[in-house]
mmCIF file with all atom_site columns, C-alpha atoms in Angstrom:
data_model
loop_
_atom_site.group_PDB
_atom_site.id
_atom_site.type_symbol
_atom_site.label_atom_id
_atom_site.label_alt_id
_atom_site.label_comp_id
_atom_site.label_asym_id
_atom_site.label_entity_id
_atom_site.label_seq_id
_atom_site.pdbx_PDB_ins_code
_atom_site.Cartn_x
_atom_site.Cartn_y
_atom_site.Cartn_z
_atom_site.occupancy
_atom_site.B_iso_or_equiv
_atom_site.pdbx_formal_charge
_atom_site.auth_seq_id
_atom_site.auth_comp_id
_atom_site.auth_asym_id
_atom_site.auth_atom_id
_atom_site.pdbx_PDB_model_num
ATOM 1   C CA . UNK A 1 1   ? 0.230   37.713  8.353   1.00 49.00 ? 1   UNK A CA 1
ATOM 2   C CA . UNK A 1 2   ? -1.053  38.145  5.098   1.00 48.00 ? 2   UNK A CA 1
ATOM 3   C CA . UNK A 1 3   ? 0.395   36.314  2.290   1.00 44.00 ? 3   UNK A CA 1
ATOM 4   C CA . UNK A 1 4   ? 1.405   38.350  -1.253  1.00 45.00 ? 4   UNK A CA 1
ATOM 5   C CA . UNK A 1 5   ? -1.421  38.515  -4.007  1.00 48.00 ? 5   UNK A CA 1
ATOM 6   C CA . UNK A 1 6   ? -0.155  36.126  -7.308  1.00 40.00 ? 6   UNK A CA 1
ATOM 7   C CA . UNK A 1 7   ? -1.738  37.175  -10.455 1.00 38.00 ? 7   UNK A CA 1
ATOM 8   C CA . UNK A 1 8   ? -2.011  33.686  -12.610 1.00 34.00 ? 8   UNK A CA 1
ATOM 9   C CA . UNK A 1 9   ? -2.023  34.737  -16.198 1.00 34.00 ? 9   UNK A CA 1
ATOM 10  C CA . UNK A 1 10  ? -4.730  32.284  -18.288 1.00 32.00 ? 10  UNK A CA 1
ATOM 11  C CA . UNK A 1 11  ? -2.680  30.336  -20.981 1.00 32.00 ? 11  UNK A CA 1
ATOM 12  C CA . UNK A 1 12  ? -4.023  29.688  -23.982 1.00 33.00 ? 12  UNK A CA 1
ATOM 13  C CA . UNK A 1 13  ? -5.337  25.906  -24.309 1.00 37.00 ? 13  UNK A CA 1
ATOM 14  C CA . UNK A 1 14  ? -2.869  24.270  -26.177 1.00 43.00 ? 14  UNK A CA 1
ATOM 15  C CA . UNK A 1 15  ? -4.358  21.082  -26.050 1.00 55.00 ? 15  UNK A CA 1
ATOM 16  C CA . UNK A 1 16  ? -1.373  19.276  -24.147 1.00 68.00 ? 16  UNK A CA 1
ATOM 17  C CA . UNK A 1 17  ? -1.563  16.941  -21.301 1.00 86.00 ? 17  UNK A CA 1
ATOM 18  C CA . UNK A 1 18  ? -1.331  17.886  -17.950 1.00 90.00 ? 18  UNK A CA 1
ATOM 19  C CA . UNK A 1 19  ? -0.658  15.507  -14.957 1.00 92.00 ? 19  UNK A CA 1
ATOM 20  C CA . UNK A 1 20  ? -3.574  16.601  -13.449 1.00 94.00 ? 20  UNK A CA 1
ATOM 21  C CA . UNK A 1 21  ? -5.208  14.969  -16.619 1.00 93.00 ? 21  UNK A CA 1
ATOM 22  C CA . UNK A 1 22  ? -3.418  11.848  -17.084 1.00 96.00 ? 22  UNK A CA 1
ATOM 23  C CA . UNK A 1 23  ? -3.652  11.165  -13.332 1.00 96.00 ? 23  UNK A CA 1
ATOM 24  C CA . UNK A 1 24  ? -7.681  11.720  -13.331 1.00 96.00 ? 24  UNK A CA 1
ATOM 25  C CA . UNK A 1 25  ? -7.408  8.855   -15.980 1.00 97.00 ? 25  UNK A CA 1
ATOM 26  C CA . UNK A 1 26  ? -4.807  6.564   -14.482 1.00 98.00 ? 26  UNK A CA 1
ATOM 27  C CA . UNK A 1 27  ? -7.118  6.335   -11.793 1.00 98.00 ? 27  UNK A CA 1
ATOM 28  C CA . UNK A 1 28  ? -10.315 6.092   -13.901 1.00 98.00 ? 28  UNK A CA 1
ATOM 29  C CA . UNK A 1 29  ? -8.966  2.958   -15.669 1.00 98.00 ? 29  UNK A CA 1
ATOM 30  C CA . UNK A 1 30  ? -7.855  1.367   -12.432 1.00 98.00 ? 30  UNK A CA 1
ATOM 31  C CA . UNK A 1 31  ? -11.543 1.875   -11.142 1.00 97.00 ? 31  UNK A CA 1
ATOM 32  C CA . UNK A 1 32  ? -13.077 0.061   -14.296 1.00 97.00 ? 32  UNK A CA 1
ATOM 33  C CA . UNK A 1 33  ? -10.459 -2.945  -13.382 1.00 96.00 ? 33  UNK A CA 1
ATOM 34  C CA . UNK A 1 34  ? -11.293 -3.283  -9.816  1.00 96.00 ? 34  UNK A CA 1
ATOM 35  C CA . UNK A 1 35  ? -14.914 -2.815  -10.759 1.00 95.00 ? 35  UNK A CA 1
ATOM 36  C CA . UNK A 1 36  ? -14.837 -5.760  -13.447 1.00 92.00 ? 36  UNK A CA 1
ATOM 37  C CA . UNK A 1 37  ? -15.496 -3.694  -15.854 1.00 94.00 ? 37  UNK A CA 1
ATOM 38  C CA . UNK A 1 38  ? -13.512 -5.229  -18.386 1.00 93.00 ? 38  UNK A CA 1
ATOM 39  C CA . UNK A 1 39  ? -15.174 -4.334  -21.879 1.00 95.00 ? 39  UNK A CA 1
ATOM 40  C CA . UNK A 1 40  ? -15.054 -0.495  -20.485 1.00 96.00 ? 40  UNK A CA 1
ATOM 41  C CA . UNK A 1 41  ? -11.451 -0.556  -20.056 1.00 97.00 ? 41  UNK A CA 1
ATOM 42  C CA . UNK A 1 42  ? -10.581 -2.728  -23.420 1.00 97.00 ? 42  UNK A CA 1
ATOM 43  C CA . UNK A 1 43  ? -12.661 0.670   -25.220 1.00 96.00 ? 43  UNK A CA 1
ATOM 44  C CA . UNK A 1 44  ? -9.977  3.016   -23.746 1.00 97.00 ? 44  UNK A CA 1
ATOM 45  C CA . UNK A 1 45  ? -7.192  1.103   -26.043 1.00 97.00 ? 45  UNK A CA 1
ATOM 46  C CA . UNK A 1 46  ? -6.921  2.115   -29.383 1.00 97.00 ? 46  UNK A CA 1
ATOM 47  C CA . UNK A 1 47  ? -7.363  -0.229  -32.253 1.00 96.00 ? 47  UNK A CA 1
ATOM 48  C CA . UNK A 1 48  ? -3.755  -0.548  -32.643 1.00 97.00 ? 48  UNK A CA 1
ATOM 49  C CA . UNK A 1 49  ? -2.861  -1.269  -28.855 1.00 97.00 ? 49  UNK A CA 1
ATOM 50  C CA . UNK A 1 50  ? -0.464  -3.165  -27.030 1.00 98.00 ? 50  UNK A CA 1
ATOM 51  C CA . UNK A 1 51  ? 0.139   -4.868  -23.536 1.00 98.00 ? 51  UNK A CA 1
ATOM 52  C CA . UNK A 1 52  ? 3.018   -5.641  -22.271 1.00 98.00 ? 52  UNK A CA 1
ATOM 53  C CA . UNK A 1 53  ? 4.182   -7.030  -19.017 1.00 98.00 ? 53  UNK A CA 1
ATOM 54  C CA . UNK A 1 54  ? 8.443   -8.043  -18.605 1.00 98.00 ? 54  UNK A CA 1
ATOM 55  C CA . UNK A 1 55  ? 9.789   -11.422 -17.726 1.00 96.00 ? 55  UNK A CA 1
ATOM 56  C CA . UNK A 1 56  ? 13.259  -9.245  -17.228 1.00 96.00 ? 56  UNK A CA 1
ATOM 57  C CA . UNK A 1 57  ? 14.351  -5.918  -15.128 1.00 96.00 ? 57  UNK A CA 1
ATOM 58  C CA . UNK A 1 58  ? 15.023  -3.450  -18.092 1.00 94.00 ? 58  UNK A CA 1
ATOM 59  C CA . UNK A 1 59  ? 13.951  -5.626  -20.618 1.00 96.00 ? 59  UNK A CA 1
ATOM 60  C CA . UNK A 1 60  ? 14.281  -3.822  -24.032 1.00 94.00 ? 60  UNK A CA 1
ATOM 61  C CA . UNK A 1 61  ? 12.026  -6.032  -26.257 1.00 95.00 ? 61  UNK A CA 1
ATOM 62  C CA . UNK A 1 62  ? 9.090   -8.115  -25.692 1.00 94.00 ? 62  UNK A CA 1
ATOM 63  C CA . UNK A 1 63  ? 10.521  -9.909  -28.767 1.00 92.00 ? 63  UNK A CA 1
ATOM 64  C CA . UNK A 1 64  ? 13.915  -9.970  -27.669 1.00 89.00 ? 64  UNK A CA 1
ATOM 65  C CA . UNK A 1 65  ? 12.770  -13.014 -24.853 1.00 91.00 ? 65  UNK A CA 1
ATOM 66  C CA . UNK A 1 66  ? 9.889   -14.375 -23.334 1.00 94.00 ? 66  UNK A CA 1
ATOM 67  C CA . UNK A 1 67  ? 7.255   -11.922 -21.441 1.00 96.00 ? 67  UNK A CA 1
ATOM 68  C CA . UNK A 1 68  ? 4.490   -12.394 -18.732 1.00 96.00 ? 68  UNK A CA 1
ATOM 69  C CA . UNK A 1 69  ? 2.165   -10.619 -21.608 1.00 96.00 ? 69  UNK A CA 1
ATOM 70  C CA . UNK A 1 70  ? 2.447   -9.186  -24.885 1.00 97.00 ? 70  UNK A CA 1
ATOM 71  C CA . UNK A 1 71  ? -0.953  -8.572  -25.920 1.00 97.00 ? 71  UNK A CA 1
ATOM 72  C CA . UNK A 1 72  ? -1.946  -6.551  -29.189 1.00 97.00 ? 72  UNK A CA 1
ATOM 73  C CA . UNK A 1 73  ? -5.560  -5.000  -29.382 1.00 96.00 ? 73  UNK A CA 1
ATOM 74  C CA . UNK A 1 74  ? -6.756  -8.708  -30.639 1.00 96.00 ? 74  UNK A CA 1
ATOM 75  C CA . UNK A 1 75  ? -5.554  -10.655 -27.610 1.00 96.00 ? 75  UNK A CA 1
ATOM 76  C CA . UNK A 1 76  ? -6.791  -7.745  -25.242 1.00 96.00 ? 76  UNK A CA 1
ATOM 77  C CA . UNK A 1 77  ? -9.569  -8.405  -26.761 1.00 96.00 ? 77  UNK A CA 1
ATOM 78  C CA . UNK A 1 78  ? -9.356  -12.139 -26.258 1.00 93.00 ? 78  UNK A CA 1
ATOM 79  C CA . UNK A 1 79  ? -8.127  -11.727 -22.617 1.00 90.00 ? 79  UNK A CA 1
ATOM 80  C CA . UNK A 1 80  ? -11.327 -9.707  -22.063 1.00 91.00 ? 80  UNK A CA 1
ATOM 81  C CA . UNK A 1 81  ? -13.518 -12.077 -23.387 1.00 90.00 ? 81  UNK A CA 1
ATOM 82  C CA . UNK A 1 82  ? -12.457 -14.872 -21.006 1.00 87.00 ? 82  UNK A CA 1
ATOM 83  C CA . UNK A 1 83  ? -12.556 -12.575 -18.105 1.00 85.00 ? 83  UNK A CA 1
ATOM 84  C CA . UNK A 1 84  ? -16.016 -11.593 -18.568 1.00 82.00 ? 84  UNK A CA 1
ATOM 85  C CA . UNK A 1 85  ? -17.317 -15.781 -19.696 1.00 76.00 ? 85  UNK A CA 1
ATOM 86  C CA . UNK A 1 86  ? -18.887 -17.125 -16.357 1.00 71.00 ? 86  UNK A CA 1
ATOM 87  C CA . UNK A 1 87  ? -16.695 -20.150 -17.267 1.00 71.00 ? 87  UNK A CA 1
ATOM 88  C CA . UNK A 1 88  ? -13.258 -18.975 -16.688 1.00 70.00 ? 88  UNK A CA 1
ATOM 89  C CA . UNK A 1 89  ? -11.698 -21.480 -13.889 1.00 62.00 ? 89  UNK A CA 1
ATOM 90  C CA . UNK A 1 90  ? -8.857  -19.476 -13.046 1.00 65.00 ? 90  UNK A CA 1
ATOM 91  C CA . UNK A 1 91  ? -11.398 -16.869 -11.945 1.00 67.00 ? 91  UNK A CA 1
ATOM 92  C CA . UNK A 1 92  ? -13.817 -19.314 -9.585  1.00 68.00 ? 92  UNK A CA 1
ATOM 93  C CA . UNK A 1 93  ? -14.485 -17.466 -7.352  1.00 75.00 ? 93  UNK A CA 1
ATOM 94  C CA . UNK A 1 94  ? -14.033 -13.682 -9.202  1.00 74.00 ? 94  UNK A CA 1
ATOM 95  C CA . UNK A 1 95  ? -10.217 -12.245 -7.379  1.00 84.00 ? 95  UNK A CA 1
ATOM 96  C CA . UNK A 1 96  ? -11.727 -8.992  -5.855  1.00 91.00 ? 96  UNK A CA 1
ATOM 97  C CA . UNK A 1 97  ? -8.988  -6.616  -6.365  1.00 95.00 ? 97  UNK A CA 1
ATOM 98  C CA . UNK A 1 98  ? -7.916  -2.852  -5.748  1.00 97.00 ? 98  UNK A CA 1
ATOM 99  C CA . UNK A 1 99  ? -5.477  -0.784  -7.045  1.00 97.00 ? 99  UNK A CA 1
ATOM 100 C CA . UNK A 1 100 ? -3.245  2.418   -6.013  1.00 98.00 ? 100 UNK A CA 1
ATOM 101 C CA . UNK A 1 101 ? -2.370  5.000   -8.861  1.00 98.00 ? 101 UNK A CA 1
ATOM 102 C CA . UNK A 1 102 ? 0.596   7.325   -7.593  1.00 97.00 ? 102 UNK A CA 1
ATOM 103 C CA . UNK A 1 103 ? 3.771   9.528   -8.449  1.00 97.00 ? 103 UNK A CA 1
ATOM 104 C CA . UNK A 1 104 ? 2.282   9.934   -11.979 1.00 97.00 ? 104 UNK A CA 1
ATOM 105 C CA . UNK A 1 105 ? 4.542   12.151  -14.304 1.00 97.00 ? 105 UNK A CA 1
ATOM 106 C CA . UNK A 1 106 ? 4.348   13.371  -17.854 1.00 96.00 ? 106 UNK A CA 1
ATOM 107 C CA . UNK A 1 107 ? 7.729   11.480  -19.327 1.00 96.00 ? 107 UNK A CA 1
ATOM 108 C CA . UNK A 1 108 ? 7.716   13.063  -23.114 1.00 94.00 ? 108 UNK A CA 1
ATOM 109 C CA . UNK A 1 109 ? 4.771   15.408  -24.813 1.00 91.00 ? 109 UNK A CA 1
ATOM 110 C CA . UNK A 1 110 ? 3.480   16.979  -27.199 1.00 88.00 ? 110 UNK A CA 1
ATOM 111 C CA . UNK A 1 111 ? -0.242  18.457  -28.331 1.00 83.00 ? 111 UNK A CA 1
ATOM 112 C CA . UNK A 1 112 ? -1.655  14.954  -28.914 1.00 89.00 ? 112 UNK A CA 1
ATOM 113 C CA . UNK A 1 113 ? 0.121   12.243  -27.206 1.00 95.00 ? 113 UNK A CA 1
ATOM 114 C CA . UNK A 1 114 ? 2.383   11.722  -24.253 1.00 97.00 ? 114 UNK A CA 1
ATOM 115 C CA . UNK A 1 115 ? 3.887   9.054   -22.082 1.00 98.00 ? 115 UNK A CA 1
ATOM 116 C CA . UNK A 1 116 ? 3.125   8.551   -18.511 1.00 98.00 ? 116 UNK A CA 1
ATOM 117 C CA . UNK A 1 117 ? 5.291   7.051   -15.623 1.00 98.00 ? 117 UNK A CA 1
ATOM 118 C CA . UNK A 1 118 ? 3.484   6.119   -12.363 1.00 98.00 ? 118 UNK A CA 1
ATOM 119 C CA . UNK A 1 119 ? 3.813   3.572   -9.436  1.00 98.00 ? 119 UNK A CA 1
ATOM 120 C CA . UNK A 1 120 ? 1.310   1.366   -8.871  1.00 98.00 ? 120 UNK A CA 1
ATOM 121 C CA . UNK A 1 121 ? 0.305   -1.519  -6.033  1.00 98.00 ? 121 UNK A CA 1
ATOM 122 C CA . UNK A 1 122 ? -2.814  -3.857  -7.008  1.00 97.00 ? 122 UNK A CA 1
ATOM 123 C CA . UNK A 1 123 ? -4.091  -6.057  -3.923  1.00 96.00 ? 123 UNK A CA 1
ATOM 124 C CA . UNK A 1 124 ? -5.643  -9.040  -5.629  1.00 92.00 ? 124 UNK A CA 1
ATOM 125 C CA . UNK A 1 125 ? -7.588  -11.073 -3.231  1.00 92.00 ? 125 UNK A CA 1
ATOM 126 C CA . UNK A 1 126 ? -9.145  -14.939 -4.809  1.00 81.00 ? 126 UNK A CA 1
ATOM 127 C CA . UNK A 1 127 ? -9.252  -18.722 -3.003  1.00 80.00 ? 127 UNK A CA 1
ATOM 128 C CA . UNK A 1 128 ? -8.248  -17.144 1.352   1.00 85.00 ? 128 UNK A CA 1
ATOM 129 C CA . UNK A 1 129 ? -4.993  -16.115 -0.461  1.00 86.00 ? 129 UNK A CA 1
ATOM 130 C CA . UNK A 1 130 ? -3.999  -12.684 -1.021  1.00 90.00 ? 130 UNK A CA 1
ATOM 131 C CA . UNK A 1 131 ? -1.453  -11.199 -3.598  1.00 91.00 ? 131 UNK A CA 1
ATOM 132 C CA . UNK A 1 132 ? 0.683   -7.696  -3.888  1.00 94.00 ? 132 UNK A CA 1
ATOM 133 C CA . UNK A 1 133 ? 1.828   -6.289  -6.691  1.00 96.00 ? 133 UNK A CA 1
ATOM 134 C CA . UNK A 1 134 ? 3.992   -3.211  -7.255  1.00 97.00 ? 134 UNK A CA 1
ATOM 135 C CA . UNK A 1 135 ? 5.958   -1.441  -10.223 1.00 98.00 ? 135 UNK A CA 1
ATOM 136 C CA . UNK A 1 136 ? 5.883   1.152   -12.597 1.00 98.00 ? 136 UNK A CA 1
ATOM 137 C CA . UNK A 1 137 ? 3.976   1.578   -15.211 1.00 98.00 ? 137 UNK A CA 1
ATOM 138 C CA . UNK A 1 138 ? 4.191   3.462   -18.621 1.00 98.00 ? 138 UNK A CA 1
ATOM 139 C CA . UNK A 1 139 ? 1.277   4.406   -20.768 1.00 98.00 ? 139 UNK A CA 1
ATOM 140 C CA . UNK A 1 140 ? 1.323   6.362   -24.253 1.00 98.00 ? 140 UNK A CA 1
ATOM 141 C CA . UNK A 1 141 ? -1.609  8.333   -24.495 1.00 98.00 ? 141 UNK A CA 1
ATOM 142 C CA . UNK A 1 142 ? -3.154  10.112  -26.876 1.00 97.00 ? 142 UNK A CA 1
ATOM 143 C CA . UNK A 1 143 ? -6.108  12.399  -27.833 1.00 92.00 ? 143 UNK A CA 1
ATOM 144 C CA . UNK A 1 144 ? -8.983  10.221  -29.643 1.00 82.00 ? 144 UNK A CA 1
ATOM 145 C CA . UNK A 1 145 ? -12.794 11.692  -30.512 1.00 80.00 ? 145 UNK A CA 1
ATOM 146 C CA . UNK A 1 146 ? -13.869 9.977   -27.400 1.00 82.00 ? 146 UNK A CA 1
ATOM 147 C CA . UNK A 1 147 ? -11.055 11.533  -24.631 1.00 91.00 ? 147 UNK A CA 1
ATOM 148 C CA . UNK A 1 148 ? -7.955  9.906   -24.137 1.00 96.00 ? 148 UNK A CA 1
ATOM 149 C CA . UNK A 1 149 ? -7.091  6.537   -24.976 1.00 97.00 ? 149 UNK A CA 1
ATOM 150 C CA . UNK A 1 150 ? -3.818  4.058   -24.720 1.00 98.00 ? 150 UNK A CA 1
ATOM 151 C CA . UNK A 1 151 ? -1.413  3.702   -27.526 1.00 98.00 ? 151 UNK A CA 1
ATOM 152 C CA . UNK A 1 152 ? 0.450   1.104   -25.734 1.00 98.00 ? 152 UNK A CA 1
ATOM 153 C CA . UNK A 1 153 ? 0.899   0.388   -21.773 1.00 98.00 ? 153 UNK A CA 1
ATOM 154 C CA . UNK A 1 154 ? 3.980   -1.223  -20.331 1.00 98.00 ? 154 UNK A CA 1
ATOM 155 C CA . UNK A 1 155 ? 4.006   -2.531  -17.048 1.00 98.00 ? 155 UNK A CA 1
ATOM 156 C CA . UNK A 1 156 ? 7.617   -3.290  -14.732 1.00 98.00 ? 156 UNK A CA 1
ATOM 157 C CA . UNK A 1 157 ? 6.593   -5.431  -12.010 1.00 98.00 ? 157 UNK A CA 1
ATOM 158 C CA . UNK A 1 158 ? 9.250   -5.038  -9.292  1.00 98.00 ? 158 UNK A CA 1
ATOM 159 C CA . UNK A 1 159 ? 9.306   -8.928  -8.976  1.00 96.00 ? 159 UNK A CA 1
ATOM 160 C CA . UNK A 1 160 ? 8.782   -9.883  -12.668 1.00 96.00 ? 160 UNK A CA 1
ATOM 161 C CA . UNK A 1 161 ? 11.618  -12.870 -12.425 1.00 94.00 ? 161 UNK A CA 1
ATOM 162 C CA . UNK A 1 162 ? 9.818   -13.816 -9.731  1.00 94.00 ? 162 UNK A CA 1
ATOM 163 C CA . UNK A 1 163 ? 7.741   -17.624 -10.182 1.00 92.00 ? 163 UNK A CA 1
ATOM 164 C CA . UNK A 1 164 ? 4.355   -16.298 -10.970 1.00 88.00 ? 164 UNK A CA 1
ATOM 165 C CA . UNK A 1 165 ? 0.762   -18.383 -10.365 1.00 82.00 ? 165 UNK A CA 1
ATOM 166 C CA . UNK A 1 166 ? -1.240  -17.734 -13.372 1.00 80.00 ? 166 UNK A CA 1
ATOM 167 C CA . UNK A 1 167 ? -1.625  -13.734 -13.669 1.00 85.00 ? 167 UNK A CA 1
ATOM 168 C CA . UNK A 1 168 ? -5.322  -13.098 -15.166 1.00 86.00 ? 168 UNK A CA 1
ATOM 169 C CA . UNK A 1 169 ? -6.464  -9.788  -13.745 1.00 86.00 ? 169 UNK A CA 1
ATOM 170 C CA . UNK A 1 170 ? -4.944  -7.077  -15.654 1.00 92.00 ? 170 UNK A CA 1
ATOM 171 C CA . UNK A 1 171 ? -2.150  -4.731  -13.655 1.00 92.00 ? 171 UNK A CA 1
#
């Protein structure tokens, strides 16, 4: 059986994101997490960044009540500071982690910025105990001089109401 010839007409590069693209860097910054690579991953925020992790389902507002995190680029930048100080108790001994990037879809684009949906599980492994997360997470992305880089990230953990140990590694 042969199958029909397609002809794929080359379109013009526009300069919008693909999934393919935002996928290959989902991924990429998961690697630098699991890899402790902390001060790599801070550089793919911009200068006016934000983190935020939901107490709530739905929440609206990280000023509305209380979140997990709510980070701007200065406490990222604290948060990676203490990660990477051989002091840091709440990492003795270092949680070895590892993370799963999936179902990644472009929610709203345009040539130089779009936002991002995709599932996520992180295995974080510290102390004989062992820890799963899962949710959704929503990055806005944009075109810098240096690739892509993160406006803002959001991430929904599915058990966010949930009583929570400490949470220092990064989702």
């Amino acid at each position: 059986m042969t199958l029909p010839q397609r002809t794929v007409q080359p379109r013009p590069d526009s300069g919008a994101f693909d999934a393919a693209a935002c996928e290959t860097f989902l991924v990429h910054e998961a690697r630098l997490l699991d890899e402790g690579r902390f001060d790599e991953w801070l550089s793919l925020f911009t200068a006016d960044a934000w983190y935020w992790v939901p107490s709530e389902p739905n929440q609206a507002s990280p000023r509305d009540t209380i979140s997990l995190i709510y980070d701007d680029r200065r406490l990222l930048e604290t948060r990676v500071r203490r990660l990477a100080s051989p002091r840091i108790y709440s990492q003795e001994p270092r949680s070895r982690t590892s993370r799963m990037i999936g179902n990644v879809t472009i929610e709203e684009a345009a040539a130089d910025a779009c936002t991002v949906r995709s599932k996520f599980q992180l295995l974080e492994y510290r102390r004989e105990s062992q820890h799963i997360f899962g949710g959704t997470s929503l990055h806005r992305l944009v075109r810098g001089d240096g690739g892509i880089q993160i406006v803002w990230k959001r991430v929904d953990l599915v058990n966010c109401d949930a009583p929570h140990e400490g949470l220092v590694v990064p989702f």
